[in-house]
């Protein structure tokens, strides 16, 4: 019975890692759809978000059943509570990728991204992918040192987010209000995606050490 219990706990980790893989794919495809004005790819991001939601539902169900049947304490209790928090963040990351894809769909066949912004959006997408890849590795390995690095990695996303605002507010901006709104929203989606990845990593630190990064 005890072995089966710990297999269920291990299964939570496996499902969380699978969620990181799915939301990484989602933000990658959403970025490409945005930059290439690819309607089919945008639609695939939107429709496949159900896969992320389904795994999160499985995690929630497993946690509630574990809490009811096993009444976990100490480290095991920390594991199930942290798994729920991680799952919530990862589910939200999937939603944010969908928001990016919906902007691409809304502006199709035109591109929502002016030429002078493309390199910044591409870099934001790459950083988002790197962050969630690293977060997934931390979840799988419970590597505290790597988890602590994510907050510094997120600084690069924040710098790019500020760069977008400088572009929009500059005297050289000639694309009007609607594209400015699109860029503002897109920048916020990437910035929030990165923040959730950092929170997942912070939960790894809490799971292993019992305390959160300062």
Coordinates of C-alpha atoms in Angstrom, one line a residue:
X1 CA 0.0 0.0 0.0
X2 CA 2.8 2.4 0.9
X3 CA 4.6 1.7 -2.4
X4 CA 1.5 2.4 -4.4
X5 CA 1.1 5.7 -2.4
X6 CA 4.6 6.8 -3.4
X7 CA 4.0 5.8 -7.0
X8 CA 1.1 8.2 -7.0
X9 CA 3.3 11.0 -5.6
X10 CA 5.9 10.2 -8.3
X11 CA 3.1 10.3 -10.9
X12 CA 2.3 13.9 -9.9
X13 CA 5.9 14.9 -10.8
X14 CA 5.7 13.1 -14.1
X15 CA 2.4 14.9 -15.0
X16 CA 4.0 18.3 -14.1
X17 CA 7.0 17.6 -16.3
X18 CA 4.6 16.7 -19.1
X19 CA 2.8 20.0 -18.6
X20 CA 6.0 21.9 -18.9
X21 CA 6.7 20.1 -22.2
X22 CA 3.2 21.0 -23.5
X23 CA 3.3 24.7 -22.5
X24 CA 6.8 25.0 -24.0
X25 CA 5.5 23.7 -27.3
X26 CA 2.6 26.1 -27.0
X27 CA 4.6 29.2 -26.5
X28 CA 7.0 28.2 -29.3
X29 CA 4.2 27.6 -31.8
X30 CA 2.4 30.7 -30.7
X31 CA 5.5 32.9 -31.3
X32 CA 5.9 31.4 -34.7
X33 CA 2.2 32.0 -35.5
X34 CA 2.6 35.6 -34.4
X35 CA 5.7 36.3 -36.4
X36 CA 4.6 34.5 -39.5
X37 CA 0.9 35.3 -39.4
X38 CA 0.3 31.5 -39.5
X39 CA -3.4 31.0 -38.9
X40 CA -3.3 27.2 -38.9
X41 CA -0.5 27.2 -36.3
X42 CA -2.4 29.7 -34.1
X43 CA -5.5 27.5 -34.2
X44 CA -3.5 24.5 -33.2
X45 CA -2.2 26.3 -30.1
X46 CA -5.7 27.3 -29.1
X47 CA -7.2 23.8 -29.6
X48 CA -4.4 21.9 -28.0
X49 CA -4.7 23.9 -24.8
X50 CA -7.3 21.2 -23.8
X51 CA -4.4 18.8 -23.4
X52 CA -2.8 21.0 -20.7
X53 CA -6.1 21.5 -19.0
X54 CA -6.8 17.7 -19.0
X55 CA -3.5 17.0 -17.3
X56 CA -4.1 19.7 -14.7
X57 CA -7.5 18.1 -14.0
X58 CA -5.8 14.8 -13.5
X59 CA -3.4 16.4 -11.0
X60 CA -6.2 18.0 -9.1
X61 CA -8.2 14.8 -8.9
X62 CA -5.1 12.8 -7.8
X63 CA -4.3 15.4 -5.1
X64 CA -7.8 15.5 -3.7
X65 CA -7.9 11.7 -3.6
X66 CA -4.5 11.5 -1.9
X67 CA -5.5 14.0 0.7
X68 CA -8.7 12.1 1.5
X69 CA -7.2 8.6 1.5
X70 CA -3.7 9.0 2.8
X71 CA -3.8 12.3 4.8
X72 CA -0.2 13.1 3.9
X73 CA 2.0 14.9 6.4
X74 CA 5.4 16.6 6.5
X75 CA 7.3 16.2 3.2
X76 CA 4.5 14.3 1.5
X77 CA 2.0 17.0 2.4
X78 CA 4.4 19.6 1.0
X79 CA 4.7 17.6 -2.2
X80 CA 0.9 17.5 -2.9
X81 CA 0.4 21.2 -2.0
X82 CA 3.3 22.2 -4.1
X83 CA 2.2 20.1 -7.0
X84 CA -1.2 21.8 -7.0
X85 CA 0.5 25.2 -7.0
X86 CA 2.9 24.2 -9.9
X87 CA 0.0 22.8 -11.9
X88 CA -1.9 26.0 -11.5
X89 CA 1.0 28.1 -12.7
X90 CA 1.6 25.8 -15.7
X91 CA -2.1 25.8 -16.6
X92 CA -1.9 29.6 -16.6
X93 CA 1.2 29.5 -18.8
X94 CA -0.8 27.5 -21.4
X95 CA -3.5 30.1 -21.3
X96 CA -1.0 32.9 -21.9
X97 CA 0.3 31.0 -25.0
X98 CA -3.2 30.8 -26.2
X99 CA -3.6 34.6 -25.7
X100 CA -0.6 35.1 -27.9
X101 CA -2.0 32.8 -30.6
X102 CA -5.3 34.6 -30.5
X103 CA -3.6 37.9 -31.3
X104 CA -2.1 36.2 -34.3
X105 CA -5.5 34.9 -35.3
X106 CA -7.2 38.2 -34.8
X107 CA -4.8 40.1 -37.1
X108 CA -4.5 37.4 -39.8
X109 CA -3.7 37.7 -42.7
X110 CA -1.7 40.7 -41.6
X111 CA 1.0 40.5 -39.0
X112 CA 0.4 42.0 -35.5
X113 CA 4.2 42.6 -35.2
X114 CA 5.8 45.6 -37.0
X115 CA 9.2 44.9 -38.5
X116 CA 11.2 46.8 -36.0
X117 CA 9.6 44.8 -33.1
X118 CA 10.1 41.3 -34.6
X119 CA 13.6 40.7 -33.2
X120 CA 12.4 41.6 -29.7
X121 CA 9.3 39.3 -29.9
X122 CA 11.5 36.5 -31.2
X123 CA 13.9 36.9 -28.3
X124 CA 11.0 37.0 -25.8
X125 CA 9.7 33.8 -27.2
X126 CA 13.1 32.1 -27.0
X127 CA 13.6 33.2 -23.4
X128 CA 10.1 31.9 -22.5
X129 CA 11.0 28.5 -24.0
X130 CA 14.3 28.4 -22.1
X131 CA 12.6 29.3 -18.8
X132 CA 10.0 26.6 -19.0
X133 CA 12.5 24.1 -20.2
X134 CA 14.7 24.8 -17.2
X135 CA 11.7 24.8 -14.9
X136 CA 10.7 21.4 -16.2
X137 CA 14.2 20.1 -15.6
X138 CA 14.1 21.5 -12.0
X139 CA 10.8 19.8 -11.3
X140 CA 12.1 16.4 -12.6
X141 CA 15.4 16.6 -10.8
X142 CA 14.5 18.8 -7.8
X143 CA 17.7 20.8 -8.5
X144 CA 17.6 23.7 -6.1
X145 CA 20.6 25.5 -7.5
X146 CA 19.2 25.5 -11.0
X147 CA 15.8 26.6 -9.7
X148 CA 17.3 29.6 -8.0
X149 CA 18.9 30.7 -11.3
X150 CA 15.5 31.2 -13.0
X151 CA 14.8 34.5 -11.3
X152 CA 18.0 35.9 -12.7
X153 CA 17.1 34.4 -16.1
X154 CA 13.8 36.2 -15.9
X155 CA 15.6 39.6 -15.7
X156 CA 16.3 39.3 -19.5
X157 CA 12.5 39.0 -20.2
X158 CA 11.9 42.1 -18.0
X159 CA 14.5 44.1 -20.0
X160 CA 12.8 43.1 -23.3
X161 CA 9.4 44.0 -21.9
X162 CA 10.7 47.5 -21.1
X163 CA 12.2 47.8 -24.5
X164 CA 8.8 47.2 -26.1
X165 CA 7.4 50.1 -24.2
X166 CA 10.2 52.3 -25.3
X167 CA 9.5 51.4 -28.9
X168 CA 5.8 52.2 -28.6
X169 CA 6.3 55.5 -26.8
X170 CA 9.1 56.7 -29.0
X171 CA 8.6 59.5 -31.5
X172 CA 9.5 57.1 -34.3
X173 CA 6.5 54.9 -33.7
X174 CA 4.3 55.3 -36.8
X175 CA 1.9 52.3 -36.5
X176 CA -1.0 53.9 -34.6
X177 CA -3.0 52.9 -31.6
X178 CA -4.2 49.5 -32.5
X179 CA -0.8 47.9 -33.0
X180 CA 0.5 49.6 -29.9
X181 CA -2.3 47.9 -27.9
X182 CA -1.5 44.6 -29.5
X183 CA 2.2 44.9 -28.6
X184 CA 1.4 46.0 -25.1
X185 CA -0.8 43.0 -24.5
X186 CA 1.7 40.6 -26.2
X187 CA 4.6 41.9 -24.1
X188 CA 2.5 41.4 -21.0
X189 CA 1.6 37.8 -21.9
X190 CA 5.3 36.9 -22.3
X191 CA 6.3 38.7 -19.2
X192 CA 3.6 36.9 -17.1
X193 CA 4.5 33.6 -18.7
X194 CA 8.1 34.0 -17.5
X195 CA 6.8 35.0 -14.0
X196 CA 4.9 31.8 -13.7
X197 CA 7.9 29.8 -14.8
X198 CA 9.9 31.5 -12.0
X199 CA 7.1 30.6 -9.5
X200 CA 7.3 26.9 -10.6
X201 CA 11.0 27.0 -9.9
X202 CA 10.4 28.7 -6.5
X203 CA 8.1 25.9 -5.6
X204 CA 10.8 23.4 -6.3
X205 CA 13.0 25.2 -3.8
X206 CA 10.2 25.1 -1.3
X207 CA 9.5 21.4 -1.9
X208 CA 13.2 20.5 -1.3
X209 CA 14.1 22.9 1.5
X210 CA 10.9 23.9 3.1
X211 CA 11.5 27.6 2.6
X212 CA 10.9 29.9 -0.3
X213 CA 13.6 32.0 -2.1
X214 CA 14.1 35.4 -0.5

